[in-house]
Short mmCIF file of C-alpha atoms and ligand atoms in Angstrom, two decimals:
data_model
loop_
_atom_site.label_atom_id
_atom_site.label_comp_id
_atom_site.label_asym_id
_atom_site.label_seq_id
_atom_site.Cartn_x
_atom_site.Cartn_y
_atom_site.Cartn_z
CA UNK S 62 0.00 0.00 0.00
CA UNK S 63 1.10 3.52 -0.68
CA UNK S 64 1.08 6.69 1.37
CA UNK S 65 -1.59 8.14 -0.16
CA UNK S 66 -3.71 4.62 -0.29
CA UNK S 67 -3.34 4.35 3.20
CA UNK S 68 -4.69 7.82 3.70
CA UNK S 69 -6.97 7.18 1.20
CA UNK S 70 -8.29 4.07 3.32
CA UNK S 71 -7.86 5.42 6.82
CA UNK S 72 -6.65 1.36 7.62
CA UNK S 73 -7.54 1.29 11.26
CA UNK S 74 -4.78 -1.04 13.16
CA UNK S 75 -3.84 -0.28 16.53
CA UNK S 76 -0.33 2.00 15.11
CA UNK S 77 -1.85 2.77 11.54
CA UNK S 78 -2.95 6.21 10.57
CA UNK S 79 -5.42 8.34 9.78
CA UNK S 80 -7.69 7.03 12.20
CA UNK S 81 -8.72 8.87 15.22
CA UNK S 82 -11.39 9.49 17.86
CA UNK S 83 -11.32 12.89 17.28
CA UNK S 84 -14.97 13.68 16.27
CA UNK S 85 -16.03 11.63 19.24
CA UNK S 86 -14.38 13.51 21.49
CA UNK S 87 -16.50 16.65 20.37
CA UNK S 88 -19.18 14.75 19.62
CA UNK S 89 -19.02 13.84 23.66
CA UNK S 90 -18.00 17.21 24.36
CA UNK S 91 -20.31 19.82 22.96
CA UNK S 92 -19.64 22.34 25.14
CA UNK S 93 -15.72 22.72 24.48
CA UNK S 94 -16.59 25.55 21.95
CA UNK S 95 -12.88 27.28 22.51
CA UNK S 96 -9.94 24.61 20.65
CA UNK S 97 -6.71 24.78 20.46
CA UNK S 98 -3.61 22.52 18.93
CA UNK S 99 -0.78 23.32 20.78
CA UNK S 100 2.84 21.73 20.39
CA UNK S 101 6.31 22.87 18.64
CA UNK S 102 6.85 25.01 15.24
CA UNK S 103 6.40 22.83 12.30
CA UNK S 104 4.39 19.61 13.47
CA UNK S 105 0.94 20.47 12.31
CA UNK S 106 -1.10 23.31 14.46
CA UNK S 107 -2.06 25.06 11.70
CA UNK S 108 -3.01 22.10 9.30
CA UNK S 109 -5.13 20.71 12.02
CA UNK S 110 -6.84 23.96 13.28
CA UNK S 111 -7.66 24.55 9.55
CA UNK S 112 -9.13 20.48 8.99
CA UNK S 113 -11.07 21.03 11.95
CA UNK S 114 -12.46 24.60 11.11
CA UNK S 115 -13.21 22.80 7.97
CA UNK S 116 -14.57 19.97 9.34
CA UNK S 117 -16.92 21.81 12.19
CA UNK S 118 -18.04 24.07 9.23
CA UNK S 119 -19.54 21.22 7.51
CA UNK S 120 -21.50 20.11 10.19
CA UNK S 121 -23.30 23.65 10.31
CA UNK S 122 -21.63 24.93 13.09
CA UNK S 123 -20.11 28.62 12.96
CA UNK S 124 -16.97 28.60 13.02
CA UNK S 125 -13.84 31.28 13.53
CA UNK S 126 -10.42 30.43 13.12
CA UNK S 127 -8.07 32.74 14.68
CA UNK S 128 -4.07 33.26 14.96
CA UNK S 129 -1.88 35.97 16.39
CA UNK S 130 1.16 34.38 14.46
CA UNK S 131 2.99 37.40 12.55
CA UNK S 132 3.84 34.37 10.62
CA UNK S 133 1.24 34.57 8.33
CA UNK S 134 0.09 30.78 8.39
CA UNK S 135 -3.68 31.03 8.20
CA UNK S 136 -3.26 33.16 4.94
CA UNK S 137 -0.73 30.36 3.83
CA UNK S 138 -2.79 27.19 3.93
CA UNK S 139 -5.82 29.08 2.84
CA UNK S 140 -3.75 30.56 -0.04
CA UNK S 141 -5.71 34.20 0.73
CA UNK S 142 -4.14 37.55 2.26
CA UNK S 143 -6.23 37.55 5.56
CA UNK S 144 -3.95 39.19 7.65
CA UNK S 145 -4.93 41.91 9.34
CA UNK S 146 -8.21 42.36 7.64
CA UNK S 147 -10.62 41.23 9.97
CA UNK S 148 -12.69 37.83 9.89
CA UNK S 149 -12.34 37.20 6.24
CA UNK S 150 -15.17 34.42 5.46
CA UNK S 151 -13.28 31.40 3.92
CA UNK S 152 -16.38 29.44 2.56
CA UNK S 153 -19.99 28.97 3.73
CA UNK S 154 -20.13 28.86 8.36
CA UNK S 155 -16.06 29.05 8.07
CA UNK S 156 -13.97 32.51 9.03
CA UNK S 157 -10.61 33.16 9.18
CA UNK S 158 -8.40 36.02 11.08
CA UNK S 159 -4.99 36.66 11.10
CA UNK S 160 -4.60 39.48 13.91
CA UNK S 161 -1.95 42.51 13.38
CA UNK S 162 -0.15 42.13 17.08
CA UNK S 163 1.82 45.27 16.03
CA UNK S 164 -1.13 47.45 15.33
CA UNK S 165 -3.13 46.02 18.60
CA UNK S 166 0.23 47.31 20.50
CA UNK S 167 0.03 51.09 18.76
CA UNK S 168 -3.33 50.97 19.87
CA UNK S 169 -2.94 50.47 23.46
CA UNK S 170 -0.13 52.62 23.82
CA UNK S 171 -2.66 55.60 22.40
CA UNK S 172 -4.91 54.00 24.56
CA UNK S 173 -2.64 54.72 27.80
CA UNK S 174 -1.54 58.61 26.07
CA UNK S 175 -4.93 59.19 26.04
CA UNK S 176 -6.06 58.17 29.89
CA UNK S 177 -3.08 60.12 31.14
CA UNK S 178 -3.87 63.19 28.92
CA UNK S 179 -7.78 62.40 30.18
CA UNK S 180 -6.78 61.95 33.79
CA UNK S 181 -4.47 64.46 34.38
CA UNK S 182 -6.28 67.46 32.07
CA UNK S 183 -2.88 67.55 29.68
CA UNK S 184 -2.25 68.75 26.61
CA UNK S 185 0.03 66.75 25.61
CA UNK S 186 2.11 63.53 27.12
CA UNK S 187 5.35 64.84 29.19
CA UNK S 188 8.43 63.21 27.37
CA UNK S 189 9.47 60.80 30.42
CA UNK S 190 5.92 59.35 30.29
CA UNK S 191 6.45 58.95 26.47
CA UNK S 192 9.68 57.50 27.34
CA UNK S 193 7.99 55.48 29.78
CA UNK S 194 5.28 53.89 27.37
CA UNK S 195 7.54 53.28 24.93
CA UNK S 196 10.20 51.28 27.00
CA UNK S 197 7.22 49.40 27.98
CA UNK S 198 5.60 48.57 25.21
CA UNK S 199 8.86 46.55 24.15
CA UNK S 200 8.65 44.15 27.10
CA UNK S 201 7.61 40.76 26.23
CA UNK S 202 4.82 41.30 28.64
CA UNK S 203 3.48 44.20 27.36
CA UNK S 204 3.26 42.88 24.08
CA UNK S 205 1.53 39.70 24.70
CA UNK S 206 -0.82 41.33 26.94
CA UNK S 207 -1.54 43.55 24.15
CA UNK S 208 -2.26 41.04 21.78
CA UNK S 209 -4.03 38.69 24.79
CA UNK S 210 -6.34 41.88 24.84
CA UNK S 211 -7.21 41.28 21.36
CA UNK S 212 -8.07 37.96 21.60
CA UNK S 213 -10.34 38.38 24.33
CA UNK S 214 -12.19 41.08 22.28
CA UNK S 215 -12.84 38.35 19.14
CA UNK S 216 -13.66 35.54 22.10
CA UNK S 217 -16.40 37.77 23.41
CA UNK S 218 -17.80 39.75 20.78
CA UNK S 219 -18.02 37.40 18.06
CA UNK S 220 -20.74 35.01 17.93
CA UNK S 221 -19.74 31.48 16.55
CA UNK S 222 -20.43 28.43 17.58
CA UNK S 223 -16.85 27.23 17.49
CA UNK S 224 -13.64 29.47 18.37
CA UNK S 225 -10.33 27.85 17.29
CA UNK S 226 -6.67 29.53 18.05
CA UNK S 227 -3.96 28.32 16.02
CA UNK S 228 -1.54 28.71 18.61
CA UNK S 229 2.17 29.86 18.26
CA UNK S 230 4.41 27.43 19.11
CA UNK S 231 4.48 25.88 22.50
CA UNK S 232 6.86 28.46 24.91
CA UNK S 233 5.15 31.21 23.44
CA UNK S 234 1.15 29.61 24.06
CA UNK S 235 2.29 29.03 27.71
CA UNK S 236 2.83 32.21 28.09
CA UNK S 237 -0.71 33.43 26.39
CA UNK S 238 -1.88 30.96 28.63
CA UNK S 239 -0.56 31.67 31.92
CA UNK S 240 -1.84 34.81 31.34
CA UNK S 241 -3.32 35.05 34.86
CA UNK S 242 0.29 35.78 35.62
CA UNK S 243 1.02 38.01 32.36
CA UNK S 244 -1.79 40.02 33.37
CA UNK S 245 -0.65 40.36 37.24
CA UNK S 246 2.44 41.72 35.68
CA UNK S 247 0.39 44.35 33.33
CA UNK S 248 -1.18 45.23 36.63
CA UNK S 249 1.98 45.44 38.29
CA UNK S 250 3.30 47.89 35.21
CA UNK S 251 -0.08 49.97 35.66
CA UNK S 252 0.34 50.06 39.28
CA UNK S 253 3.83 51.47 38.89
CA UNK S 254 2.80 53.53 36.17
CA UNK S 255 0.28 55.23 38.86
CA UNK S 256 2.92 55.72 40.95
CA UNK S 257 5.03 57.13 38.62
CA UNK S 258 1.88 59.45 37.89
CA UNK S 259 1.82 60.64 41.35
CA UNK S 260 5.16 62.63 40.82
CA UNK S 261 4.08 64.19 38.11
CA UNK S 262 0.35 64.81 39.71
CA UNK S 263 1.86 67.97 41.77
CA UNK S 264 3.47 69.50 38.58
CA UNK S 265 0.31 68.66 36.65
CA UNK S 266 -2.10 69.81 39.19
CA UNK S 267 0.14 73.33 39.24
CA UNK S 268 -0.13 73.57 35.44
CA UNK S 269 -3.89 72.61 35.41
CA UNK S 270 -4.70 74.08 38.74
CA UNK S 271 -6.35 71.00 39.60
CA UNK S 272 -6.24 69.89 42.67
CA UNK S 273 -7.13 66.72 42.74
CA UNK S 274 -7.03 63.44 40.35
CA UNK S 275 -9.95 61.22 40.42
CA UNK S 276 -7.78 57.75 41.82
CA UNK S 277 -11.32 56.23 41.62
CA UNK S 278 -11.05 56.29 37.68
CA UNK S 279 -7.73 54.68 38.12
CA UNK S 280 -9.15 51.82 40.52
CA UNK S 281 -11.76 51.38 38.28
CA UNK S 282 -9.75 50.77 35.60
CA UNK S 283 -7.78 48.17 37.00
CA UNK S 284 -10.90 46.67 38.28
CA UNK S 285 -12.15 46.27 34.53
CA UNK S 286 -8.46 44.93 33.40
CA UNK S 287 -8.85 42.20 36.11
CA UNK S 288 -12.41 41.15 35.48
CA UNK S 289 -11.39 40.73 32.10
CA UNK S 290 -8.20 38.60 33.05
CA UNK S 291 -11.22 36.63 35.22
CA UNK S 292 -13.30 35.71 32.36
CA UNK S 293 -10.24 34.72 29.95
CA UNK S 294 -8.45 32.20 31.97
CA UNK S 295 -11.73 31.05 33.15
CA UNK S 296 -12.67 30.20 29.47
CA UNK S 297 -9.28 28.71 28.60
CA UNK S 298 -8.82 26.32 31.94
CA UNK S 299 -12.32 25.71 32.13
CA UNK S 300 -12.86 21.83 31.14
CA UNK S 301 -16.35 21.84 30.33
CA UNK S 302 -15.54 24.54 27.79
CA UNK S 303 -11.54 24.39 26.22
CA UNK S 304 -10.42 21.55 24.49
CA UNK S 305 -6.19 21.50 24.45
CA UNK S 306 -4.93 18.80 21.75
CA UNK S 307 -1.12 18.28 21.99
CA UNK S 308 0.15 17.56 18.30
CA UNK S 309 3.36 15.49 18.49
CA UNK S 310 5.29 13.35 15.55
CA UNK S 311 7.00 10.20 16.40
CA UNK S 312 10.51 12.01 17.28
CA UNK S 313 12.47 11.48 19.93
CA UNK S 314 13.26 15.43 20.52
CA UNK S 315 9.96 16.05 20.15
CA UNK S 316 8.36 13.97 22.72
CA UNK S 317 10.63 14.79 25.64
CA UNK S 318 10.54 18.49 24.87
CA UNK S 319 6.36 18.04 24.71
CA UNK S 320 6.71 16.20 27.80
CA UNK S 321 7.93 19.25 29.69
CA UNK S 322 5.66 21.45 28.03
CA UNK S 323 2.78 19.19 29.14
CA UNK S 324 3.81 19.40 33.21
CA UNK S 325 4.21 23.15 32.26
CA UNK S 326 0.40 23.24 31.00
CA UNK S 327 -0.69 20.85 33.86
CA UNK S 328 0.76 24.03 36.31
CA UNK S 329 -1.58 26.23 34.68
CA UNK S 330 -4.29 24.08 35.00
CA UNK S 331 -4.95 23.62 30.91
CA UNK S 332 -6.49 20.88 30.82
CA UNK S 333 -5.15 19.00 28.39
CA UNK S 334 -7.86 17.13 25.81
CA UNK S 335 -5.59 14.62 24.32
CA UNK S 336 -2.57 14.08 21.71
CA UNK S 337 -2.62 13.68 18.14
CA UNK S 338 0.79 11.84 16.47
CA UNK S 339 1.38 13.51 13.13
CA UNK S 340 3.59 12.92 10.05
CA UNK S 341 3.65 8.76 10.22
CA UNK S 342 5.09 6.66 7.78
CA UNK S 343 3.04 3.75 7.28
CA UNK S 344 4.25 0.69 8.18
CA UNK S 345 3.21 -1.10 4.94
CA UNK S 346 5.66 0.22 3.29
CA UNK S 347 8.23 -1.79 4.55
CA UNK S 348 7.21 -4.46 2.49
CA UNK S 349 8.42 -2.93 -0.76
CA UNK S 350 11.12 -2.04 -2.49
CA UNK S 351 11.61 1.11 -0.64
CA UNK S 352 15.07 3.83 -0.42
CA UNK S 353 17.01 2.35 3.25
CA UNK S 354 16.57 5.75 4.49
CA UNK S 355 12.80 5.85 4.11
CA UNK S 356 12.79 1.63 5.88
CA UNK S 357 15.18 3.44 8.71
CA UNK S 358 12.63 6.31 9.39
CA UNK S 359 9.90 3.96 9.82
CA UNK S 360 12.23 1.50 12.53
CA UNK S 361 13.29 4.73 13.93
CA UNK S 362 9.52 5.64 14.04
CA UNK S 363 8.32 2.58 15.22
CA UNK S 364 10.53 2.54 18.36
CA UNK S 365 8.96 6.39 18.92
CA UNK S 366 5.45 4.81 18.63
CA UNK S 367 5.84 2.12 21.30
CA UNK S 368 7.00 4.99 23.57
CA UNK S 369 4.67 6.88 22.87
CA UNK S 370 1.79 3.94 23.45
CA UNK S 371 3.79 2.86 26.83
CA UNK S 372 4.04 6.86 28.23
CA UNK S 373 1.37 8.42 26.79
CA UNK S 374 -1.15 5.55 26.18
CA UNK S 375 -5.14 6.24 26.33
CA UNK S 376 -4.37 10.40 26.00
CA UNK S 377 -3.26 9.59 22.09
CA UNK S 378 -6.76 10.31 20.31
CA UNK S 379 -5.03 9.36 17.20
CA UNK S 380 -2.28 8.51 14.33
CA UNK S 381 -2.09 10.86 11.01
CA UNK S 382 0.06 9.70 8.23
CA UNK S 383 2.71 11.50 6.29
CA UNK S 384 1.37 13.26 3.33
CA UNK S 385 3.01 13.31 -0.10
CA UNK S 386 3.15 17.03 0.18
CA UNK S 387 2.39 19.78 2.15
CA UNK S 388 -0.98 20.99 3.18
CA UNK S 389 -2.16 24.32 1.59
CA UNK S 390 -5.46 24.74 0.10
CA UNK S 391 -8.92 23.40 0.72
CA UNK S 392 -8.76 20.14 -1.28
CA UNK S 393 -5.93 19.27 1.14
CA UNK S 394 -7.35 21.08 3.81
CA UNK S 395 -10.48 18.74 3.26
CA UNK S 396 -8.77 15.54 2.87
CA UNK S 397 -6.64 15.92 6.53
CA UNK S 398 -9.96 17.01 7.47
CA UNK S 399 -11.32 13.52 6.51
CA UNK S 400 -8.22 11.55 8.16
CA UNK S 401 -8.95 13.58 11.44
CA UNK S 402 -12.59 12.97 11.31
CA UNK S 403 -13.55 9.83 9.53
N1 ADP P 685 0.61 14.86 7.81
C1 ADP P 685 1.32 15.71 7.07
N2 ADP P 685 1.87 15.32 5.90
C2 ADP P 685 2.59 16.16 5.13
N3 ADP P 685 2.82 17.45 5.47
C3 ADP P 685 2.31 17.91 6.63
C4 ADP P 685 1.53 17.09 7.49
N4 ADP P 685 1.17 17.81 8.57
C5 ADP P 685 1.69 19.04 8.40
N5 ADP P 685 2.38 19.12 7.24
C6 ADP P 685 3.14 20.25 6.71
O1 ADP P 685 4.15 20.58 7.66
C7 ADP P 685 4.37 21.97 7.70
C8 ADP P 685 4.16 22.47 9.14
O2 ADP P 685 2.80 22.31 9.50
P1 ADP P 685 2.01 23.48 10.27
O3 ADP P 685 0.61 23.02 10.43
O4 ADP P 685 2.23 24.79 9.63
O5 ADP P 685 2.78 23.42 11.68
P2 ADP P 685 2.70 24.44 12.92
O6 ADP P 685 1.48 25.27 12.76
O7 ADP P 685 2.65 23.51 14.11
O8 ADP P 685 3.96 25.22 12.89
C9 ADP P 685 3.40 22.58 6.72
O9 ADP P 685 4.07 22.80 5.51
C10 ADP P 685 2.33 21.52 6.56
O10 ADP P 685 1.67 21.59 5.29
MG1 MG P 686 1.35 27.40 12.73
#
C-alpha cells in the first residue's frame, strides 16, 4: 500500500494512521466551543486547526479560526491575504483572522496617552511618560498582553459556535496561557505607572490648577483589566468549555521536549484534551522495495510509537500519516480534514 492509499483508506490497526477518535471527542464534548492545537513550530497546528475549522463548518456549526502568528500561516494554507483584515469568510459557516499584534500594541499605547492626557487634564504627554510607554511597550509582557487583549475582544464579541486559536508554538502559548500571571504583571506595570503618575500629579495639578485626580477612575480601571483577566483564563482552563490537543510526531526530541511542556500546562491548570501523532510513515511500506533511508525512518519511528503507546497511552486520540506534500489549500485542507474525522 502507498502513502496516499493508506490515507486514502484510513486502515484502522492499533499503530496505523489516519484514524482517530477525534470527532467523538467533540461529539461527547459539545460544550468545548474554545480549541486549540498546541505543540512545537512545524508539526501540524495550523493544518489541524484549519481540517477542523473545515470539518466543524460542515456540520453547520459557525466557526472562527483565529491566529496571532505574525507568521502569516492562516493566509498560507488558505492561499488568501487575511492578515490583518478582519474575519475574512473562507467558505460557507467558516472565518478566518490573522490578527496585526503590532497594530493592537500602537493601539494600546494611544490608549494609555490618552487616559493620562484624560486623567491628568494635559495637553500633551510629558516626554518621560512617552519615554515610559515606549520602553514598555517593548517588554515581552506588554506585548503579549496587548495582543491577549485582542483575543479576548474576538472571544467575546463574536458570535460562533466554534472558536479555534492556532496557537504559536508551545513556549510562546504558555505564556498566552498563563496569562493570569502576564496580566498580574500588566497590573503590576499599571500600578507602577500610577505611581510614577503621582510625581508628576503635583506638577500637573500646578499647570492645570487642579487639585485633585480622580484615583477612583484609576481603581476602576484596574478593576475592569482584572475582570477581564477573570473571564479569559476562566474560558481557557475551564474543562467543560476548552479543548487543548497536543500535536506530536513520532521524534524522539519532540516527545521529551512536549513532555515538559505538558507538566508546564498541567501548572496552569490547561487541561489538556488529548494528543494527536502527526507525520507517520506507514508501516506497509516496509514491504516494498523502498530507499534504506525511508525503511530506517519507519524502525526509527516505530521505536517512537511504542514509547509513545507505553508513556502516553489512552491520551493519544489518534495517528495521522505522512502526506506526499504539504498541506495548503482546501482540497488538502479537506482531505486531513477527513483523516482527522472519519
Ligand atoms: N501529515 C502531514 N503530511 C505532510 N505534510 C504535513 C503534514 N502535517 C503538516 N504538514 C506540513 O508541515 C508543515 C508544518 O505544518 P504546520 O501546520 O504549519 O505546523 P505548525 O502550525 O505547528 O507550525 C506545513 O508545511 C504543513 O503543510
Ligand atoms: Mg502554525
Amino acid at each position: 500500500m502507498t502513502i496516499q492509499q493508506v490515507a486514502a483508506t484510513g486502515t484502522a490497526t492499533p499503530s496505523a494512521a489516519g484514524s482517530t477518535q477525534l470527532a467523538g471527542v467533540f461529539a461527547s464534548h459539545p460544550d468545548r466551543r474554545y480549541v486549540m492545537f498546541g505543540g512545537k513550530g512545524g508539526l501540524g497546528k495550523t493544518t489541524f486547526s484549519a481540517a477542523t475549522a473545515f470539518w466543524l463548518a460542515q456540520q453547520g456549526k459557525r466557526v472562527l479560526v483565529f491566529s496571532v502568528d505574525p507568521q502569516a500561516s492562516l493566509s498560507d494554507i488558505f492561499q488568501q491575504d487575511i492578515f490583518g483584515k478582519g474575519p475574512v469568510k473562507i467558505i460557507d459557516n467558516l472565518w478566518a483572522q490573522e490578527i496585526d499584534a503590532d497594530r493592537h500594541i500602537k493601539e494600546y499605547q494611544q490608549e494609555i496617552r490618552q487616559k493620562i492626557l484624560d486623567m491628568y487634564g494635559l495637553e500633551e504627554v510629558p516626554q518621560e511618560i512617552e519615554d515610559y510607554i515606549q520602553a514598555a511597550s517593548a517588554e515581552p509582557a506588554m506585548e503579549e498582553s496587548a495582543i491577549f487583549d485582542s483575543v479576548v475582544d474576538i472571544v467575546n464579541q463574536g458570535d460562533y459556535d466554534y472558536y479555534i486559536y492556532d496557537l504559536v508554538p508551545l513556549g510562546h502559548a504558555l505564556y498566552y496561557l498563563s496569562m493570569a500571571k502576564v496580566y498580574d504583571e500588566w497590573i503590576a506595570k499599571i500600578t507602577h505607572l500610577r505611581e510614577e503618575m503621582r510625581e508628576y500629579e503635583e506638577v500637573a495639578a500646578r499647570m492645570k490648577r487642579q487639585k485633585e485626580v480622580d484615583e477612583d477612575q484609576i481603581l476602576g480601571e484596574l478593576q475592569y483589566i482584572r475582570g477581564r483577566i477573570n473571564s479569559a483564563s476562566r474560558i481557557l482552563t475551564d474543562k467543560e468549555r476548552t479543548a487543548f490537543f497536543f500535536v506530536v510526531i513520532p521524534e524522539r526530541m519532540i516527545l521529551i521536549d512536549t513532555k515538559k511542556a505538558a507538566e508546564l500546562f498541567a501548572k496552569f491548570d490547561v487541561p489538556i484534551g488529548g494528543y494527536l501523532v502527526n507525520r507517520v510513515i506507514p508501516e506497509d511500506l516496509e514491504g516494498q522495495s523502498i530507499p534504506a533511508y525511508l525503511r530506517n525512518r519507519i524502525v526509527m519511528q516505530r521505536g517512537e510509537l511504542d514509547e509513545i503507546r507505553r508513556t502516553l497511552g489512552p491520551h493519544v486520540l489518534g495517528y495521522i500519516p505522512e502526506l506526499e506534500r504539504d498541506v495548503t489549500g482546501l482540497p488538502m485542507i479537506e482531505r486531513v480534514a477527513g483523516l482527522l474525522y472519519g
